[in-house]
Short mmCIF file of C-alpha atoms in Angstrom, two decimals:
data_model
loop_
_atom_site.label_atom_id
_atom_site.label_comp_id
_atom_site.label_asym_id
_atom_site.label_seq_id
_atom_site.Cartn_x
_atom_site.Cartn_y
_atom_site.Cartn_z
CA MET A 89 -5.45 22.92 10.46
CA ASN A 90 -3.81 20.28 12.68
CA SER A 91 -0.41 18.73 12.08
CA HIS A 92 -1.95 15.61 10.59
CA SER A 93 -3.85 17.63 7.98
CA GLU A 94 -0.68 19.51 7.10
CA ARG A 95 1.12 16.22 6.62
CA LEU A 96 -1.73 14.88 4.48
CA ILE A 97 -1.60 17.85 2.12
CA PHE A 98 2.16 17.48 1.92
CA ALA A 99 1.97 13.70 1.34
CA ARG A 100 -0.62 14.04 -1.43
CA ASP A 101 1.44 16.66 -3.24
CA LEU A 102 4.70 14.78 -2.76
CA SER A 103 3.23 11.51 -4.04
CA GLU A 104 2.18 13.26 -7.24
CA ARG A 105 5.56 14.91 -7.72
CA ALA A 106 7.31 11.61 -7.08
CA GLY A 107 4.97 9.94 -9.57
CA LYS A 108 5.93 12.51 -12.19
CA LEU A 109 9.60 11.67 -11.65
CA GLY A 110 8.80 7.97 -11.82
CA MET A 111 7.06 8.48 -15.16
CA GLU A 112 10.20 10.06 -16.56
CA PHE A 113 12.03 6.81 -15.86
CA PHE A 114 9.06 4.73 -17.08
CA ARG A 115 9.22 6.41 -20.49
CA ARG A 116 12.83 5.29 -20.97
CA LEU A 117 12.75 1.74 -19.67
CA ASP A 118 15.28 0.51 -22.19
CA SER A 119 18.02 2.51 -20.49
CA LEU A 120 17.23 1.53 -16.88
CA THR A 121 19.52 -0.57 -14.72
CA ILE A 122 17.47 -3.38 -13.16
CA GLU A 123 18.62 -5.79 -10.45
CA ALA A 124 17.09 -8.79 -8.71
CA LYS A 125 16.90 -8.57 -4.90
CA GLY A 126 15.39 -12.04 -4.62
CA HIS A 127 12.86 -14.35 -6.26
CA GLN A 128 10.35 -12.17 -8.14
CA ASP A 129 11.75 -9.15 -6.29
CA LEU A 130 13.20 -6.53 -8.59
CA VAL A 131 14.64 -3.08 -8.08
CA SER A 132 15.60 -0.45 -10.62
CA GLU A 133 17.49 2.81 -10.47
CA ALA A 134 14.06 4.44 -10.73
CA ASP A 135 13.05 2.98 -7.34
CA ARG A 136 16.19 4.29 -5.71
CA GLU A 137 16.14 7.72 -7.32
CA VAL A 138 12.46 8.34 -6.62
CA GLU A 139 12.95 7.32 -2.98
CA LEU A 140 15.95 9.65 -2.67
CA PHE A 141 13.83 12.47 -4.08
CA VAL A 142 11.05 11.78 -1.56
CA ARG A 143 13.55 11.60 1.29
CA ARG A 144 15.10 14.94 0.34
CA GLU A 145 11.70 16.62 0.27
CA LEU A 146 10.75 15.10 3.62
CA ALA A 147 14.04 16.20 5.16
CA LYS A 148 13.38 19.77 4.09
CA ALA A 149 9.78 19.89 5.31
CA TYR A 150 9.97 17.66 8.41
CA PRO A 151 13.65 17.33 9.35
CA ASP A 152 12.95 15.81 12.77
CA ASP A 153 10.58 13.08 11.60
CA GLY A 154 11.74 9.52 11.01
CA ILE A 155 11.74 7.87 7.59
CA VAL A 156 11.21 4.22 6.70
CA GLY A 157 11.56 3.27 3.03
CA GLU A 158 11.98 0.20 0.89
CA GLU A 159 15.25 0.97 -0.83
CA HIS A 160 17.35 2.88 1.70
CA ALA A 161 18.21 2.62 5.40
CA PRO A 162 15.69 3.95 7.94
CA LYS A 163 16.22 7.32 9.57
CA THR A 164 15.34 7.71 13.25
CA GLY A 165 13.38 10.81 14.21
CA THR A 166 12.63 12.63 17.44
CA THR A 167 8.98 13.66 16.97
CA GLY A 168 7.24 10.28 17.14
CA TYR A 169 6.24 10.67 13.48
CA ASP A 170 7.63 8.29 10.86
CA TRP A 171 7.19 8.67 7.12
CA VAL A 172 6.80 5.29 5.42
CA ILE A 173 7.42 5.30 1.68
CA ASP A 174 7.38 2.97 -1.28
CA PRO A 175 8.74 4.92 -4.25
CA ILE A 176 7.44 2.44 -6.82
CA ASP A 177 5.10 -0.29 -5.64
CA GLY A 178 4.71 -2.71 -8.49
CA THR A 179 8.30 -2.67 -9.73
CA ALA A 180 7.80 -5.97 -11.58
CA ASN A 181 5.11 -4.21 -13.63
CA PHE A 182 7.12 -1.01 -13.96
CA VAL A 183 10.23 -2.62 -15.45
CA ARG A 184 8.16 -4.61 -17.96
CA GLY A 185 6.22 -1.59 -19.20
CA ILE A 186 2.94 -2.46 -17.46
CA PRO A 187 1.40 0.78 -16.16
CA ALA A 188 0.07 -0.73 -12.90
CA TRP A 189 2.36 0.82 -10.30
CA CYS A 190 2.13 3.60 -7.76
CA VAL A 191 3.87 5.79 -5.23
CA ALA A 192 2.77 5.14 -1.65
CA ILE A 193 3.46 7.59 1.17
CA ALA A 194 2.13 7.28 4.72
CA CYS A 195 2.88 9.00 8.00
CA ALA A 196 2.58 7.13 11.29
CA LYS A 197 2.48 8.52 14.82
CA GLU A 198 3.95 6.03 17.32
CA GLY A 199 3.27 3.24 14.81
CA VAL A 200 -0.34 4.24 14.08
CA THR A 201 -0.97 5.55 10.55
CA VAL A 202 -2.43 9.05 10.54
CA THR A 203 -2.12 10.16 6.91
CA ALA A 204 -1.84 8.30 3.61
CA ALA A 205 -1.46 9.01 -0.10
CA ILE A 206 -1.25 6.58 -3.00
CA HIS A 207 -0.70 8.03 -6.47
CA GLU A 208 -1.05 6.04 -9.68
CA PRO A 209 0.73 8.05 -12.39
CA SER A 210 -0.66 6.16 -15.38
CA THR A 211 -4.24 7.15 -14.51
CA GLY A 212 -3.55 10.40 -12.68
CA GLU A 213 -5.47 9.08 -9.67
CA THR A 214 -4.46 10.04 -6.14
CA PHE A 215 -6.08 8.24 -3.23
CA TYR A 216 -5.55 9.97 0.09
CA GLY A 217 -6.95 10.13 3.58
CA GLU A 218 -6.46 11.06 7.19
CA LYS A 219 -7.25 9.23 10.40
CA GLY A 220 -10.69 10.42 11.43
CA GLY A 221 -11.02 12.57 8.32
CA GLY A 222 -12.23 10.23 5.57
CA ALA A 223 -10.75 8.93 2.34
CA TRP A 224 -10.70 10.66 -1.02
CA LEU A 225 -9.90 10.14 -4.69
CA ASN A 226 -9.02 13.24 -6.66
CA GLY A 227 -11.17 15.40 -4.41
CA LYS A 228 -14.18 13.09 -4.16
CA PRO A 229 -14.98 10.95 -1.09
CA ILE A 230 -14.70 7.19 -1.56
CA ARG A 231 -16.38 4.25 0.15
CA THR A 232 -15.67 0.56 0.27
CA THR A 233 -17.99 -1.92 -1.41
CA LYS A 234 -21.53 -2.59 -0.23
CA SER A 235 -21.18 -6.21 -1.38
CA LYS A 236 -22.36 -8.83 1.09
CA SER A 237 -20.92 -12.00 -0.44
CA LEU A 238 -17.69 -13.31 -1.93
CA GLY A 239 -19.56 -13.90 -5.17
CA ASP A 240 -20.37 -10.23 -5.59
CA GLY A 241 -17.08 -8.80 -6.80
CA SER A 242 -13.37 -9.58 -7.04
CA LEU A 243 -11.05 -10.32 -4.13
CA GLY A 244 -7.44 -9.21 -4.43
CA ILE A 245 -4.98 -11.92 -3.39
CA GLY A 246 -1.27 -11.40 -2.95
CA PHE A 247 1.51 -13.46 -1.46
CA SER A 248 4.89 -12.83 0.09
CA SER A 249 7.97 -14.91 -0.71
CA ARG A 250 8.98 -14.30 2.92
CA ARG A 251 6.22 -16.67 3.99
CA GLU A 252 5.05 -20.14 2.98
CA THR A 253 3.04 -19.83 -0.25
CA SER A 254 1.82 -23.37 -0.85
CA ALA A 255 -1.60 -22.57 0.62
CA VAL A 256 -2.30 -19.73 -1.82
CA PRO A 257 -3.69 -22.02 -4.58
CA LEU A 258 -5.90 -23.67 -1.97
CA LEU A 259 -7.24 -20.26 -0.91
CA ILE A 260 -8.00 -19.43 -4.53
CA ALA A 261 -9.73 -22.78 -5.04
CA ASP A 262 -11.84 -22.22 -1.92
CA LEU A 263 -12.77 -18.75 -3.14
CA LEU A 264 -13.86 -20.12 -6.51
CA LYS A 265 -15.98 -22.78 -4.81
CA LYS A 266 -17.77 -20.01 -2.95
CA GLY A 267 -18.60 -18.25 -6.22
CA GLY A 268 -15.89 -15.62 -6.02
CA VAL A 269 -13.13 -14.57 -8.37
CA PHE A 270 -9.64 -13.35 -7.59
CA TYR A 271 -7.64 -10.36 -8.79
CA ARG A 272 -3.89 -9.76 -8.76
CA ASN A 273 -2.03 -6.86 -10.36
CA ALA A 274 1.39 -7.20 -8.64
CA SER A 275 0.93 -3.95 -6.71
CA GLY A 276 -0.45 -4.56 -3.25
CA ALA A 277 -0.65 -0.85 -2.46
CA LEU A 278 -2.83 -0.25 -5.51
CA CYS A 279 -5.04 -3.20 -4.65
CA LEU A 280 -5.64 -1.74 -1.19
CA ALA A 281 -6.47 1.64 -2.74
CA TYR A 282 -8.95 -0.13 -5.02
CA VAL A 283 -10.57 -1.75 -2.00
CA ALA A 284 -10.96 1.68 -0.41
CA ALA A 285 -12.59 2.93 -3.62
CA GLY A 286 -15.01 -0.01 -3.78
CA ARG A 287 -13.45 -1.53 -6.89
CA LEU A 288 -12.41 -4.72 -5.10
CA ILE A 289 -14.43 -6.32 -2.32
CA GLY A 290 -11.25 -6.91 -0.35
CA TYR A 291 -7.60 -7.89 -0.32
CA ILE A 292 -5.64 -10.59 1.52
CA GLU A 293 -1.93 -11.35 1.80
CA ASN A 294 0.04 -13.46 4.26
CA ASN A 295 2.50 -10.63 4.97
CA MET A 296 3.20 -7.16 3.62
CA ASN A 297 5.93 -4.69 4.50
CA ALA A 298 4.77 -1.46 6.08
CA TRP A 299 5.68 0.64 3.04
CA ASP A 300 3.42 -1.52 0.87
CA CYS A 301 0.34 -1.52 3.07
CA ILE A 302 -0.15 0.99 5.87
CA ALA A 303 -1.28 3.78 3.54
CA GLY A 304 -3.91 1.56 1.93
CA LEU A 305 -5.10 0.12 5.22
CA LEU A 306 -5.82 3.59 6.58
CA LEU A 307 -7.73 4.47 3.41
CA ILE A 308 -9.87 1.35 3.75
CA GLU A 309 -10.79 2.11 7.34
CA GLU A 310 -11.56 5.72 6.53
CA ALA A 311 -13.70 4.58 3.59
CA GLY A 312 -15.85 2.45 5.90
CA GLY A 313 -14.11 -0.90 5.52
CA ARG A 314 -12.63 -3.31 8.04
CA ILE A 315 -9.10 -4.63 8.46
CA VAL A 316 -6.91 -6.75 10.68
CA THR A 317 -5.33 -3.93 12.64
CA PRO A 318 -1.51 -3.91 12.49
CA ASP A 319 0.45 -3.99 15.74
CA PRO A 320 1.86 -0.45 16.18
CA LYS A 321 4.87 -1.86 18.02
CA THR A 322 6.01 -4.14 15.19
CA VAL A 323 4.41 -3.07 11.91
CA LEU A 324 7.10 -0.64 10.75
CA LYS A 325 9.86 -3.24 11.12
CA GLU A 326 8.08 -6.53 10.55
CA GLY A 327 5.08 -5.70 8.40
CA THR A 328 1.69 -7.28 8.97
CA VAL A 329 -0.79 -9.86 7.76
CA ILE A 330 -3.44 -8.34 5.50
CA VAL A 331 -7.15 -9.07 5.63
CA ALA A 332 -9.21 -6.11 4.47
CA GLY A 333 -12.58 -5.55 2.85
CA GLY A 334 -15.95 -3.93 2.79
CA ALA A 335 -17.77 -4.01 6.11
CA ASP A 336 -20.56 -6.37 5.01
CA VAL A 337 -18.32 -8.95 3.31
CA TYR A 338 -15.35 -8.77 5.68
CA ASP A 339 -16.40 -11.70 7.89
CA ASP A 340 -16.52 -14.01 4.86
CA ILE A 341 -13.14 -12.77 3.64
CA TYR A 342 -11.67 -13.32 7.09
CA ALA A 343 -13.11 -16.83 7.34
CA LEU A 344 -11.58 -17.69 3.96
CA CYS A 345 -8.02 -17.15 5.15
CA ALA A 346 -7.97 -17.09 8.97
CA LYS A 347 -6.67 -20.62 9.46
CA THR A 348 -4.09 -20.34 6.69
CA PHE A 349 -2.82 -17.01 8.02
CA GLY A 350 -2.74 -18.22 11.63
CA LEU A 351 -5.37 -15.77 12.84
CA PRO A 352 -7.98 -16.19 15.60
CA GLU A 353 -11.06 -18.10 14.48
CA LYS A 354 -13.21 -14.98 14.54
CA PRO A 355 -12.24 -11.40 13.65
CA ALA A 356 -12.08 -8.68 16.24
CA SER A 357 -15.29 -6.69 16.41
#
């Protein structure tokens, strides 16, 4: 077993344990302290406590690795490996009692994601994968959609308040004109996992933080899909634009948003 596989097993198990802790908070929402970090950007004590739990477990198992998380300061490592964690992706759902949220844990080597786990506690589903080793859901291999057109399935669409959002309605209108429909559940990490599992034909967003997306992007690639590849030099600090989908529909998804997202006219082969 190589070091990546060891980290994958650890990440899968840790995501499930962190999800169990998150569910304890979810069952007593009335007593949670909730704060606003910005417009439509919430944080609860559950986010912070779950992240602290994950960080403690990582420090015990991989003390020399770096850690990048949403709620606490990054830790610099010495191994070239960085753990990238979102303790509760979908906090807006979480704090309102909507069970569409997840724990996302990824490990990157020199900025390139090598292992990923996304656990959705409300369904008991764990999506996980390893670079070069495939993508899985609760022990079964998963594949992205075989759809060949925008009209053959739902496209996840997110948006970031850190970027201009006025073009999002225009993207949706263009998608509808092409016979497609859009999907949004306020958890980008879950949407990416659903793309990997073939439930959505793809997902687009003008910018996502690394903790929200690099786990799901690896799963999509390992499940046979295509993505705009993040820049390893900047993704952990700056995030990345997201265009991802099944291999046969990816070109149409890319064309839908390339100009708006400031991407080259044609996707990389």
